[in-house]
Short mmCIF file of C-alpha atoms in Angstrom, two decimals:
data_model
loop_
_atom_site.label_atom_id
_atom_site.label_comp_id
_atom_site.label_asym_id
_atom_site.label_seq_id
_atom_site.Cartn_x
_atom_site.Cartn_y
_atom_site.Cartn_z
CA MET A 12 20.36 10.94 14.72
CA SER A 13 23.99 10.22 13.84
CA SER A 14 25.35 7.52 11.52
CA ALA A 15 26.84 5.76 14.57
CA ASP A 16 23.44 5.18 16.15
CA ILE A 17 22.22 1.64 15.49
CA THR A 18 18.67 1.40 14.16
CA LEU A 19 16.91 -1.96 14.31
CA VAL A 20 14.25 -2.83 11.74
CA THR A 21 12.17 -5.97 12.25
CA GLY A 22 10.66 -7.85 9.32
CA VAL A 23 13.34 -6.89 6.80
CA SER A 24 12.62 -9.89 4.59
CA GLY A 25 9.17 -8.46 4.01
CA PHE A 26 7.83 -5.87 1.61
CA VAL A 27 7.63 -2.77 3.82
CA GLY A 28 10.45 -3.76 6.18
CA SER A 29 12.94 -4.11 3.32
CA ALA A 30 11.93 -0.70 1.97
CA VAL A 31 12.36 0.95 5.38
CA ALA A 32 15.79 -0.61 5.88
CA ARG A 33 16.98 0.53 2.46
CA ARG A 34 15.76 4.07 3.01
CA LEU A 35 17.57 4.21 6.36
CA ALA A 36 20.80 2.90 4.86
CA ALA A 37 20.54 5.37 1.97
CA SER A 38 20.35 8.12 4.61
CA GLY A 39 23.73 7.01 5.93
CA LEU A 40 22.47 5.30 9.08
CA ALA A 41 23.77 2.10 10.66
CA VAL A 42 21.00 -0.45 10.09
CA ARG A 43 20.49 -3.78 11.79
CA GLY A 44 17.80 -6.02 10.34
CA LEU A 45 15.94 -8.82 12.08
CA ALA A 46 14.55 -11.73 10.09
CA ARG A 47 13.59 -15.30 10.94
CA ALA A 48 15.82 -18.12 9.77
CA SER A 49 12.87 -19.46 7.76
CA SER A 50 12.16 -16.14 6.01
CA ALA A 51 12.35 -15.89 2.24
CA ARG A 52 15.77 -14.60 1.15
CA THR A 53 14.75 -12.52 -1.89
CA ASN A 54 14.97 -9.20 -0.01
CA LEU A 55 17.95 -10.24 2.11
CA HIS A 56 20.70 -11.14 -0.35
CA ASP A 57 21.83 -7.50 -0.71
CA PHE A 58 20.75 -6.26 2.72
CA PRO A 59 22.41 -2.85 3.35
CA GLY A 60 23.57 -3.42 6.92
CA GLU A 61 23.96 -5.99 9.69
CA LEU A 62 21.55 -8.90 9.43
CA VAL A 63 20.61 -10.96 12.50
CA GLU A 64 18.35 -13.98 12.72
CA GLY A 65 15.58 -14.18 15.27
CA ASP A 66 11.87 -14.42 15.84
CA ALA A 67 10.08 -11.29 17.07
CA ARG A 68 8.02 -13.54 19.37
CA ASP A 69 11.17 -14.73 21.19
CA PRO A 70 12.17 -12.49 24.14
CA ALA A 71 15.77 -13.72 24.18
CA ALA A 72 16.18 -13.13 20.45
CA MET A 73 14.76 -9.63 20.77
CA ALA A 74 17.04 -8.80 23.70
CA ARG A 75 20.05 -9.82 21.61
CA ALA A 76 18.85 -7.92 18.53
CA LEU A 77 18.35 -4.74 20.58
CA GLU A 78 21.82 -4.66 22.12
CA GLY A 79 23.27 -1.20 21.47
CA VAL A 80 20.18 -0.07 19.55
CA ARG A 81 18.97 3.51 19.91
CA TYR A 82 16.05 3.52 17.46
CA LEU A 83 13.57 0.81 16.53
CA TYR A 84 11.19 0.29 13.62
CA HIS A 85 8.88 -2.63 14.37
CA VAL A 86 7.59 -3.53 10.91
CA ALA A 87 7.30 -7.32 11.16
CA ALA A 88 3.80 -8.79 11.11
CA ASP A 89 1.90 -11.89 10.11
CA TYR A 90 0.28 -10.45 6.99
CA ARG A 91 -2.16 -13.07 5.80
CA ILE A 92 -5.78 -12.49 4.87
CA TRP A 93 -6.45 -16.21 5.36
CA ALA A 94 -5.06 -19.04 7.47
CA PRO A 95 -6.37 -22.54 8.29
CA ASP A 96 -6.58 -21.32 11.89
CA PRO A 97 -7.48 -17.61 11.63
CA GLU A 98 -6.79 -17.01 15.32
CA GLU A 99 -3.14 -17.92 14.68
CA ILE A 100 -2.79 -14.57 12.89
CA VAL A 101 -4.19 -12.74 15.91
CA ARG A 102 -1.95 -14.65 18.33
CA ASN A 103 1.15 -14.03 16.23
CA ASN A 104 0.66 -10.28 15.85
CA ARG A 105 -0.32 -9.77 19.47
CA LEU A 106 2.59 -11.80 20.82
CA SER A 107 5.24 -10.37 18.50
CA THR A 108 4.17 -6.79 19.24
CA GLN A 109 4.14 -7.37 22.99
CA THR A 110 7.49 -9.15 22.94
CA VAL A 111 9.18 -6.47 20.83
CA MET A 112 7.82 -3.59 22.90
CA GLU A 113 8.72 -5.23 26.23
CA ALA A 114 12.23 -5.83 24.92
CA ALA A 115 12.47 -2.22 23.72
CA LEU A 116 11.52 -0.95 27.17
CA GLY A 117 14.11 -3.25 28.72
CA ALA A 118 16.79 -2.03 26.30
CA ARG A 119 15.82 1.61 26.92
CA VAL A 120 15.33 2.28 23.22
CA GLU A 121 15.06 6.02 22.75
CA ARG A 122 12.34 6.13 20.11
CA ILE A 123 10.16 3.64 18.23
CA VAL A 124 8.06 3.67 15.09
CA TYR A 125 5.44 0.93 15.19
CA THR A 126 4.01 -0.15 11.83
CA SER A 127 0.27 -0.64 12.19
CA SER A 128 -2.20 -0.47 9.30
CA VAL A 129 -5.30 1.39 8.09
CA ALA A 130 -6.95 -1.94 8.96
CA THR A 131 -7.26 -0.51 12.47
CA LEU A 132 -9.52 2.32 11.24
CA ARG A 133 -13.24 2.22 10.46
CA PRO A 134 -14.15 3.15 6.87
CA ASP A 135 -16.05 6.42 6.60
CA HIS A 136 -18.80 5.80 4.06
CA GLY A 137 -18.76 8.42 1.34
CA LYS A 138 -15.42 10.01 2.26
CA PRO A 139 -11.85 9.09 3.19
CA ALA A 140 -11.39 7.88 6.76
CA ASP A 141 -8.65 9.21 9.01
CA GLU A 142 -6.96 8.60 12.37
CA THR A 143 -10.01 9.78 14.32
CA ARG A 144 -11.92 6.58 13.49
CA PRO A 145 -10.19 3.78 15.46
CA ALA A 146 -11.90 0.40 15.28
CA THR A 147 -12.52 -2.06 18.07
CA PRO A 148 -11.56 -5.71 17.55
CA GLU A 149 -15.25 -6.52 17.15
CA GLN A 150 -15.61 -3.99 14.30
CA ALA A 151 -12.66 -5.36 12.32
CA VAL A 152 -13.46 -7.63 9.36
CA GLY A 153 -11.35 -10.78 9.41
CA ALA A 154 -8.52 -12.12 11.53
CA TYR A 155 -5.76 -9.97 10.04
CA LYS A 156 -7.56 -6.69 10.64
CA ARG A 157 -8.56 -7.83 14.13
CA SER A 158 -4.96 -8.76 14.87
CA LYS A 159 -3.72 -5.31 13.90
CA VAL A 160 -6.37 -3.62 16.04
CA VAL A 161 -5.40 -5.73 19.03
CA ALA A 162 -1.70 -5.01 18.51
CA GLU A 163 -2.19 -1.27 18.01
CA ARG A 164 -4.30 -0.96 21.14
CA LEU A 165 -1.56 -2.81 23.05
CA VAL A 166 1.03 -0.27 21.87
CA GLU A 167 -1.23 2.63 22.84
CA GLU A 168 -1.76 1.14 26.29
CA MET A 169 1.99 0.73 26.81
CA VAL A 170 2.56 4.34 25.72
CA LEU A 171 0.05 5.62 28.26
CA GLN A 172 0.82 3.33 31.17
CA ARG A 173 4.51 2.56 30.80
CA GLY A 174 5.99 5.43 28.84
CA LEU A 175 6.73 3.44 25.69
CA PRO A 176 8.29 6.01 23.29
CA ALA A 177 6.36 4.84 20.24
CA VAL A 178 4.89 6.66 17.26
CA ILE A 179 2.29 4.71 15.25
CA VAL A 180 2.10 4.72 11.46
CA ASN A 181 -0.80 3.29 9.47
CA PRO A 182 0.15 2.46 5.87
CA SER A 183 -2.75 2.05 3.46
CA THR A 184 -2.10 -0.37 0.55
CA PRO A 185 1.57 -0.34 -0.44
CA ILE A 186 2.58 -1.44 -3.94
CA GLY A 187 5.91 -1.31 -5.73
CA PRO A 188 9.23 -3.17 -5.94
CA ARG A 189 10.34 -6.07 -3.70
CA ASP A 190 6.83 -7.44 -3.16
CA ALA A 191 8.37 -10.89 -3.21
CA ARG A 192 5.62 -12.93 -1.60
CA PRO A 193 3.56 -11.16 -3.10
CA THR A 194 0.99 -9.35 -0.91
CA PRO A 195 -2.74 -9.83 -1.64
CA THR A 196 -2.77 -6.60 -3.67
CA GLY A 197 0.43 -7.66 -5.41
CA ARG A 198 -1.24 -10.91 -6.42
CA ILE A 199 -4.10 -8.94 -8.00
CA ILE A 200 -1.59 -6.81 -9.95
CA VAL A 201 0.23 -9.92 -11.21
CA GLU A 202 -3.03 -11.56 -12.27
CA ALA A 203 -4.30 -8.39 -13.97
CA ALA A 204 -1.02 -7.71 -15.80
CA SER A 205 -0.94 -11.34 -16.92
CA GLY A 206 -4.43 -11.07 -18.43
CA ARG A 207 -6.02 -13.43 -15.93
CA MET A 208 -8.58 -11.01 -14.45
CA PRO A 209 -11.32 -10.42 -17.05
CA ALA A 210 -13.79 -9.22 -14.41
CA PHE A 211 -13.88 -7.23 -11.19
CA VAL A 212 -16.02 -6.48 -8.15
CA GLU A 213 -17.06 -2.95 -7.24
CA SER A 214 -14.64 -1.81 -4.55
CA GLY A 215 -11.98 0.77 -3.85
CA LEU A 216 -8.66 1.11 -2.07
CA ASN A 217 -5.93 3.62 -1.29
CA LEU A 218 -2.71 2.86 -3.19
CA VAL A 219 0.72 4.14 -2.15
CA HIS A 220 4.26 3.48 -3.33
CA VAL A 221 6.10 1.32 -0.80
CA ASP A 222 9.09 3.69 -0.87
CA ASP A 223 6.82 6.59 0.07
CA VAL A 224 5.59 4.50 3.00
CA ALA A 225 9.23 3.93 3.95
CA ASP A 226 9.93 7.68 3.81
CA GLY A 227 6.86 8.18 5.99
CA HIS A 228 8.42 5.91 8.61
CA LEU A 229 11.55 8.05 8.66
CA VAL A 230 9.72 11.36 9.06
CA ALA A 231 7.52 9.78 11.76
CA MET A 232 10.67 8.85 13.67
CA ALA A 233 12.00 12.39 13.30
CA ARG A 234 8.85 14.44 13.86
CA GLY A 235 6.00 12.24 15.03
CA GLN A 236 4.28 12.74 18.36
CA ILE A 237 4.61 9.86 20.82
CA GLY A 238 1.38 7.84 21.01
CA ARG A 239 -0.11 9.51 17.93
CA ARG A 240 -1.08 7.61 14.77
CA TYR A 241 -0.41 8.76 11.22
CA VAL A 242 -1.99 7.39 8.04
CA LEU A 243 0.64 6.88 5.33
CA GLY A 244 -1.46 6.70 2.19
CA GLY A 245 -1.46 7.74 -1.44
CA GLN A 246 -4.45 8.00 -3.77
CA ASP A 247 -7.96 6.60 -3.50
CA VAL A 248 -8.68 4.41 -6.52
CA SER A 249 -11.54 2.14 -7.56
CA LEU A 250 -10.52 -1.46 -8.20
CA ARG A 251 -11.87 -1.09 -11.73
CA GLU A 252 -9.57 1.88 -12.38
CA MET A 253 -6.55 0.12 -10.88
CA LEU A 254 -7.09 -2.92 -13.12
CA ALA A 255 -7.55 -0.68 -16.17
CA VAL A 256 -4.28 1.15 -15.50
CA ALA A 257 -2.45 -2.14 -14.90
CA ALA A 258 -3.78 -3.44 -18.23
CA ASP A 259 -2.76 -0.23 -20.01
CA LEU A 260 0.78 -0.43 -18.61
CA VAL A 261 1.29 -3.86 -20.19
CA GLY A 262 -0.69 -3.21 -23.39
CA ARG A 263 -3.67 -5.38 -22.51
CA LYS A 264 -7.39 -4.75 -22.71
CA ALA A 265 -8.95 -3.52 -19.47
CA PRO A 266 -11.55 -5.78 -17.82
CA THR A 267 -15.11 -4.56 -18.35
CA ILE A 268 -17.25 -7.18 -16.59
CA ARG A 269 -18.46 -6.19 -13.14
CA ILE A 270 -19.43 -9.11 -10.91
CA PRO A 271 -21.66 -8.69 -7.84
CA THR A 272 -20.07 -10.10 -4.70
CA ALA A 273 -23.03 -12.21 -3.52
CA PRO A 274 -22.62 -15.04 -6.07
CA LEU A 275 -18.89 -15.23 -5.28
CA PHE A 276 -19.33 -16.28 -1.64
CA PRO A 277 -19.90 -20.00 -2.45
CA LEU A 278 -16.81 -19.93 -4.67
CA ALA A 279 -14.76 -18.29 -1.92
CA TRP A 280 -15.96 -20.91 0.55
CA ALA A 281 -14.96 -23.68 -1.86
CA ASN A 282 -11.55 -22.05 -2.39
CA GLU A 283 -10.96 -22.01 1.36
CA GLN A 284 -11.91 -25.67 1.71
CA LEU A 285 -9.50 -26.56 -1.09
CA ALA A 286 -6.79 -24.48 0.56
CA ARG A 287 -7.22 -26.44 3.79
CA MET A 288 -6.39 -29.60 1.85
CA THR A 289 -3.56 -28.22 -0.27
CA GLY A 290 -2.02 -25.78 2.21
CA LYS A 291 -1.88 -23.15 -0.56
CA GLU A 292 -3.33 -19.73 0.28
CA PRO A 293 -6.54 -19.11 -1.73
CA PHE A 294 -6.80 -16.17 -4.11
CA LEU A 295 -10.47 -15.51 -3.25
CA THR A 296 -11.55 -15.64 0.41
CA LEU A 297 -14.70 -14.92 2.38
CA ASP A 298 -13.00 -12.11 4.27
CA SER A 299 -11.73 -10.48 1.08
CA LEU A 300 -15.30 -10.39 -0.24
CA ARG A 301 -16.55 -8.91 3.04
CA MET A 302 -13.85 -6.24 2.83
CA ALA A 303 -14.81 -5.45 -0.76
CA ALA A 304 -18.19 -4.24 0.48
CA HIS A 305 -16.45 -1.07 1.71
CA ASP A 306 -14.37 1.43 -0.23
CA MET A 307 -11.13 1.52 1.75
CA TYR A 308 -10.39 5.19 1.19
CA PHE A 309 -8.17 7.14 3.57
CA SER A 310 -6.74 10.61 4.18
CA SER A 311 -3.07 11.30 4.92
CA ALA A 312 -3.76 14.95 5.82
CA ARG A 313 -2.40 14.61 9.36
CA ALA A 314 0.89 13.09 8.20
CA GLU A 315 1.20 15.71 5.48
CA ALA A 316 0.61 18.59 7.91
CA GLU A 317 2.58 17.33 10.91
CA LEU A 318 5.34 15.25 9.32
CA GLY A 319 5.77 16.76 5.87
CA TYR A 320 4.79 13.41 4.34
CA THR A 321 4.21 13.21 0.58
CA ALA A 322 3.31 10.43 -1.87
CA ARG A 323 3.73 10.16 -5.64
CA PRO A 324 0.83 9.36 -8.04
CA TYR A 325 -0.35 5.76 -7.76
CA ARG A 326 0.24 5.12 -11.47
CA GLU A 327 4.00 5.45 -10.85
CA ALA A 328 3.75 2.96 -7.99
CA LEU A 329 1.81 0.55 -10.18
CA ALA A 330 4.37 0.87 -12.98
CA ASP A 331 7.23 0.18 -10.56
CA ALA A 332 5.38 -2.84 -9.16
CA ILE A 333 4.78 -4.31 -12.61
CA ALA A 334 8.40 -3.69 -13.64
CA TRP A 335 9.65 -5.50 -10.54
CA PHE A 336 7.24 -8.42 -11.00
CA ARG A 337 8.48 -8.75 -14.58
CA ARG A 338 12.12 -8.84 -13.47
CA ALA A 339 11.17 -11.43 -10.87
CA GLY A 340 9.56 -13.62 -13.55
CA MET A 341 6.05 -13.31 -12.12
CA ILE A 342 4.72 -11.54 -15.24
CA ALA A 343 5.63 -12.80 -18.70
#
């Protein structure tokens, strides 16, 4: 890949998309970023390349964005755990993925990295899950996870039937700088570091620095096998441990009260009803409680062996996230 080759990254106003674009630019590559006109500008004001406006669901906009492009990273997604109309999330992620991939075929893009999620994989009770455990839409918990399953299966079908030159990456739970929205996990970090989470539910997740996820995208482009999926994860951590480390990093006392999930379901339902009236995304949702029933632990062994992927300790990622949230005024 030469510096003259144009690389398009979709979703550059977002958390992962902005990290991918910056890593590409730091490598000396010519980067073009796609973002909607309505997107938040936090991650765009110092964008390291050409910035174009457009919606990934719009075929004409995608055709324009892909003019002269050799490589494509499709990172954009509707990343919401809750919406007043949950099926809107599924429609958005299916349509945007189909539109982008059709446009890429039309533009004869040489190689594509499609950003999926570990949400498309079934948890493996008692041990980390890997790429050999794909979920069906019916097995996915919640609209967001279902939307990513539907979109990933669409990409796989286009690879097999139409020769789409796409490699699939499945990030676990990225944390770190530029989480401007913030993501659901970012919101938990902000609340914990601000001393507003005195209790926790028993759950677990796989935490990874967003810049390591970005590096994983680059090595997937360079070395990944077309049609193959690669988990880009970090370390498996219990929610209790994550909250304790977040508290330690800001000099607060770690939460010690464990709450069973069952009594929280009525509260989550009430939060969702309130959100329908206010339009503000709820912090606690029914789907988030259903997800908490499973430890979301994952293995990146395939990416490590085939791509040379590596990830730093999650404590460093958590420290970087908290530092960025502080600079952004989200943590006092």
